[in-house]
Coordinates of C-alpha atoms and ligand atoms in Angstrom, one line a residue:
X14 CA 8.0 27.4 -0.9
X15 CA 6.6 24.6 0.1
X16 CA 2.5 24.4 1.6
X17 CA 2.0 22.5 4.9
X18 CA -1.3 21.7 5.8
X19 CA -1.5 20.6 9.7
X20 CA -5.0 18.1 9.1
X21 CA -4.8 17.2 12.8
X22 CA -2.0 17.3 15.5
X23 CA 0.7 15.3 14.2
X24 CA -0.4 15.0 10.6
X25 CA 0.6 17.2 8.2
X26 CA 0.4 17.4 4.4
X27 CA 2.3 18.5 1.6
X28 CA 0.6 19.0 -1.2
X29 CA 3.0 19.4 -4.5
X30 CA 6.0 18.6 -2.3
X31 CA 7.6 17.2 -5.6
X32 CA 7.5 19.0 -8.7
X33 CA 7.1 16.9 -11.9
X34 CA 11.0 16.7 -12.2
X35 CA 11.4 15.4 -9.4
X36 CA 8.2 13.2 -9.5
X37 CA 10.3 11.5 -12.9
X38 CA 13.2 11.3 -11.2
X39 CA 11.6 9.6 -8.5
X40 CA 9.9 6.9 -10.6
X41 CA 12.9 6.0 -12.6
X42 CA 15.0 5.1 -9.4
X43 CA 11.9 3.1 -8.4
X44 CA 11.5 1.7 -11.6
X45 CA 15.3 0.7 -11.6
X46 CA 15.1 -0.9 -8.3
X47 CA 11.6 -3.1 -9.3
X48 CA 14.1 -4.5 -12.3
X49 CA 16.7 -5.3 -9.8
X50 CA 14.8 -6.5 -6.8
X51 CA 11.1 -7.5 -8.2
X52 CA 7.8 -6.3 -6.4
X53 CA 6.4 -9.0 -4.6
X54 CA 3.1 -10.0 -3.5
X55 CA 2.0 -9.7 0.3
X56 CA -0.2 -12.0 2.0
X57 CA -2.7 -11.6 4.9
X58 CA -2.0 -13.0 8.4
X59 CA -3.6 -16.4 9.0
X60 CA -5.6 -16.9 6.3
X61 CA -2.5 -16.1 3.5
X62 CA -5.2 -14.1 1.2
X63 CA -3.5 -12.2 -1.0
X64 CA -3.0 -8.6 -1.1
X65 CA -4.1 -6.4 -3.9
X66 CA -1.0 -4.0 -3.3
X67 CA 2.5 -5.7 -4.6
X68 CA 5.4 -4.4 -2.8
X69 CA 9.3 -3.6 -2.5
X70 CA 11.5 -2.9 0.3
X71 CA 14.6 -0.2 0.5
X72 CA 16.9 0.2 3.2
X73 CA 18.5 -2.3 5.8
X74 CA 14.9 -3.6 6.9
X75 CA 12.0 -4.4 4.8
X76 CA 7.9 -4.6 6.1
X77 CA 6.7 -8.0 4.8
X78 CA 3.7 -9.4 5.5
X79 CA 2.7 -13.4 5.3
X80 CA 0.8 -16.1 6.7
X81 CA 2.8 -16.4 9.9
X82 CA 2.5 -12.5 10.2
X83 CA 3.5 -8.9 9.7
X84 CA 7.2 -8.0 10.3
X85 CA 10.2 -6.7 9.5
X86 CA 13.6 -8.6 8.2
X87 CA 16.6 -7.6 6.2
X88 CA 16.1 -9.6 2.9
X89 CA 13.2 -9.5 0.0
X90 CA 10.9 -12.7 0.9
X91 CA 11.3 -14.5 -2.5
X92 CA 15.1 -13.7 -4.0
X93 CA 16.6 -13.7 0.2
X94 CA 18.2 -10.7 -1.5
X95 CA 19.5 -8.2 0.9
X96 CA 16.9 -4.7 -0.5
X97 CA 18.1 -2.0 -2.1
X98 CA 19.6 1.1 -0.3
X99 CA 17.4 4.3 0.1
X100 CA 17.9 6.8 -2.7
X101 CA 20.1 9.8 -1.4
X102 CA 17.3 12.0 -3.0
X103 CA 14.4 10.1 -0.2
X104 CA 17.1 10.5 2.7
X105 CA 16.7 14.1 2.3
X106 CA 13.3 14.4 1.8
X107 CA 12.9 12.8 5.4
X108 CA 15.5 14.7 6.7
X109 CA 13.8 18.4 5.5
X110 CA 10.4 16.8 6.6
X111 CA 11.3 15.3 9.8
X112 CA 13.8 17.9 11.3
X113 CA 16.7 15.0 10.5
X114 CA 15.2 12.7 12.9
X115 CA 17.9 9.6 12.8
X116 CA 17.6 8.1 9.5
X117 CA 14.9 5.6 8.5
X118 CA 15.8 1.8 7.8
X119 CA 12.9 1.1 5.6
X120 CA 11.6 2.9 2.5
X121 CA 8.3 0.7 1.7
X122 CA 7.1 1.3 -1.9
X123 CA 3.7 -0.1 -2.8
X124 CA 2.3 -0.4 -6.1
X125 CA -1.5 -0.1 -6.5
X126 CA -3.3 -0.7 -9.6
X127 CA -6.4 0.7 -10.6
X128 CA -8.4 -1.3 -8.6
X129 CA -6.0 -1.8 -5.3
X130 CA -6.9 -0.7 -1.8
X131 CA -5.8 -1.1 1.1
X132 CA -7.9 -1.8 4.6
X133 CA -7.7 0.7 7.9
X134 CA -5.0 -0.7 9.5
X135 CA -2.1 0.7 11.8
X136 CA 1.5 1.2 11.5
X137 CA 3.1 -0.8 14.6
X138 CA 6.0 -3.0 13.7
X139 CA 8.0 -0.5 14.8
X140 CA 10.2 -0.3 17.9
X141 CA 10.2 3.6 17.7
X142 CA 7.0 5.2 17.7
X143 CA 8.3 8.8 18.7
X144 CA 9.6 8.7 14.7
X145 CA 6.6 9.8 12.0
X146 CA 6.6 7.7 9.2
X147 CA 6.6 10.3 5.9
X148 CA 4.8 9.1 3.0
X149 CA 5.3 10.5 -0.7
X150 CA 2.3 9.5 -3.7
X151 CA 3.5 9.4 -6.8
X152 CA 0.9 8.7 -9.9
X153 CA -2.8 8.2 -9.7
X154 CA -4.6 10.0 -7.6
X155 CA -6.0 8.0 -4.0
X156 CA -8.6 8.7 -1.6
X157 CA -6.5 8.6 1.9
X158 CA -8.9 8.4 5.2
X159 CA -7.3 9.0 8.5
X160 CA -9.3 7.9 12.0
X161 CA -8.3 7.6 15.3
X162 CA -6.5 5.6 17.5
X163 CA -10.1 3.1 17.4
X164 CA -11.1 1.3 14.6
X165 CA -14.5 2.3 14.9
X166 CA -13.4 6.0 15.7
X167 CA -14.4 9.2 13.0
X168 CA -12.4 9.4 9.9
X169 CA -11.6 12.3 7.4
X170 CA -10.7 11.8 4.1
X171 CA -8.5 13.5 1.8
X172 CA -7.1 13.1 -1.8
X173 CA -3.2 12.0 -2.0
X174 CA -2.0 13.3 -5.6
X175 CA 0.9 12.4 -7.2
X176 CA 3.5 14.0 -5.9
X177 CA 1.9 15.3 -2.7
X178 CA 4.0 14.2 0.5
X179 CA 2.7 13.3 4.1
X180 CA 3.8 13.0 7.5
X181 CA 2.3 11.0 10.5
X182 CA 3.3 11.1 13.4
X183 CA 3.0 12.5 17.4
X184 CA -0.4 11.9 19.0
X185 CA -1.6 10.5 15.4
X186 CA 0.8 7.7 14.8
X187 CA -1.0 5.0 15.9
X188 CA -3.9 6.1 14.3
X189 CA -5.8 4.0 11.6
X190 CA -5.9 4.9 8.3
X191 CA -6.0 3.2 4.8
X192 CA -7.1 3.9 0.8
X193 CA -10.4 3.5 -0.3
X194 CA -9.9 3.9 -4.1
X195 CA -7.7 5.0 -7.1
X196 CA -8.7 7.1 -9.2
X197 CA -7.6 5.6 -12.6
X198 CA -6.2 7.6 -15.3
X199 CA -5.9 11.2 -12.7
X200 CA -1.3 11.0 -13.8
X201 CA 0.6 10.6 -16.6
X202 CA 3.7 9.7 -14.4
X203 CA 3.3 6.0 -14.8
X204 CA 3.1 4.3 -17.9
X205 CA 1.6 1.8 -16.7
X206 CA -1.3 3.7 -14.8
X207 CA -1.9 3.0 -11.1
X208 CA -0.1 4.4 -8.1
X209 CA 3.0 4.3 -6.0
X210 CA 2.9 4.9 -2.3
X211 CA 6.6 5.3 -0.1
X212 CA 6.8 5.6 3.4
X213 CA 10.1 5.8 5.1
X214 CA 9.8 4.3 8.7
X215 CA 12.3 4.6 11.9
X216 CA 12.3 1.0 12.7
X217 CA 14.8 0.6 15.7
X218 CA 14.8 3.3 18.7
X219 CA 18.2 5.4 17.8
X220 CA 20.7 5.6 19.8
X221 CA 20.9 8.9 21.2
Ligands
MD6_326 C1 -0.8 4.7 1.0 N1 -0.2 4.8 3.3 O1 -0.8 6.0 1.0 C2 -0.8 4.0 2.3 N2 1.1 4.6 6.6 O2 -0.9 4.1 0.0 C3 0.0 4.3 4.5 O3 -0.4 3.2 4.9 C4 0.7 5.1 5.5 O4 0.5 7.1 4.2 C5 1.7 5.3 7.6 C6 1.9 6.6 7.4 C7 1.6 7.3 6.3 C8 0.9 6.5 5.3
FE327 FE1 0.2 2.7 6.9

């Protein structure tokens, strides 16, 4: 069975969605795909500062972010590789979690160390906003906030562990939310320490 925790409308959470099995299994595809297709390093809009989470792309389109902006295009920024494909195993964790909304084009995967974090910020690169973007944590524990459609709006905070899944969507899609902190040494998943973060995205409106 698994626990769904509605946190507000259109947000829900899944804590333990992944049992440590699965939570391996996981991290050696990923792991398999960084030593095929590198993480690379994002930078800010405008200024070009870099970020402190490195990234990868699955699926036909990638999020990349870079001086001239934040978008998202079909090869990996620094090999012009085309990205990996989805794993099978992510393509049906969206589908149980989403009700097999049409398939997502982009599994982002970013690495956090111990000391990443990443700023509020909204997801809205997208041309489909009616799909949630699900998000799965694997490693080190982080401190998740959620707000509101305003930057300057309320925020709740919650703690993502490693293998605890998420889905945004609905009224909350558009809302702001980012990751305070890591909390180093919480997994024994990575060997490395630090934490993984995927969200699968519906880029393109299906056609229906
Ligand atoms: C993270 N997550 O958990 C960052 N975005 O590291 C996100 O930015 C995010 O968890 C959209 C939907 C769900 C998310
Ligand atoms: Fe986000």
């Amino acid at each position: 069975m698994t626990t769904r925790v509605e946190l507000k409308s259109g947000v829900v959470y899944f804590p333990g969605l992944l049992a440590r099995v699965a939570q391996e299994h996981l991290r050696d595809e990923i792991y398999t795909a960084i030593s095929e297709a590198q993480l690379f390093q994002s930078t800010m809009p405008r200024w070009g500062n870099p970020m402190s989470v490195k990234m990868l792309n699955l699926g036909t389109l990638g999020w990349v972010s870079d001086k001239s902006g934040y978008r998202y295009q079909k090869t990996h920024p620094v090999t012009n590789a085309s990205w990996p494909p989805i794993f099978p195993s992510l393509l049906k964790i969206w589908d149980q979690l989403t009700n097999a909304y049409a398939p997502p084009e982009a599994c982002l995967i970013n690495y956090y160390s111990a000391t990443a974090k990443m700023g509020l910020h909204q997801d809205r690169d997208e041309d489909d906003f009616n799909a949630p973007v699900v998000s799965l944590s694997l490693g080190d524990t982080a401190l998740f906030r959620i707000g509101t459609s305003e930057r300057a709006g309320p925020t709740q905070s919650i703690k993502l562990q490693s293998g605890d899944g998420l889905i945004f969507g609905g009224p909350a899609r558009l809302d702001f939310h980012g990751i305070d902190r890591i909390y180093k040494d919480t997994s024994t998943l990575l060997k490395e320490g630090g934490r993984f973060n995927l969200t699968m995205r519906r880029v393109t409106k299906p056609n229906l």
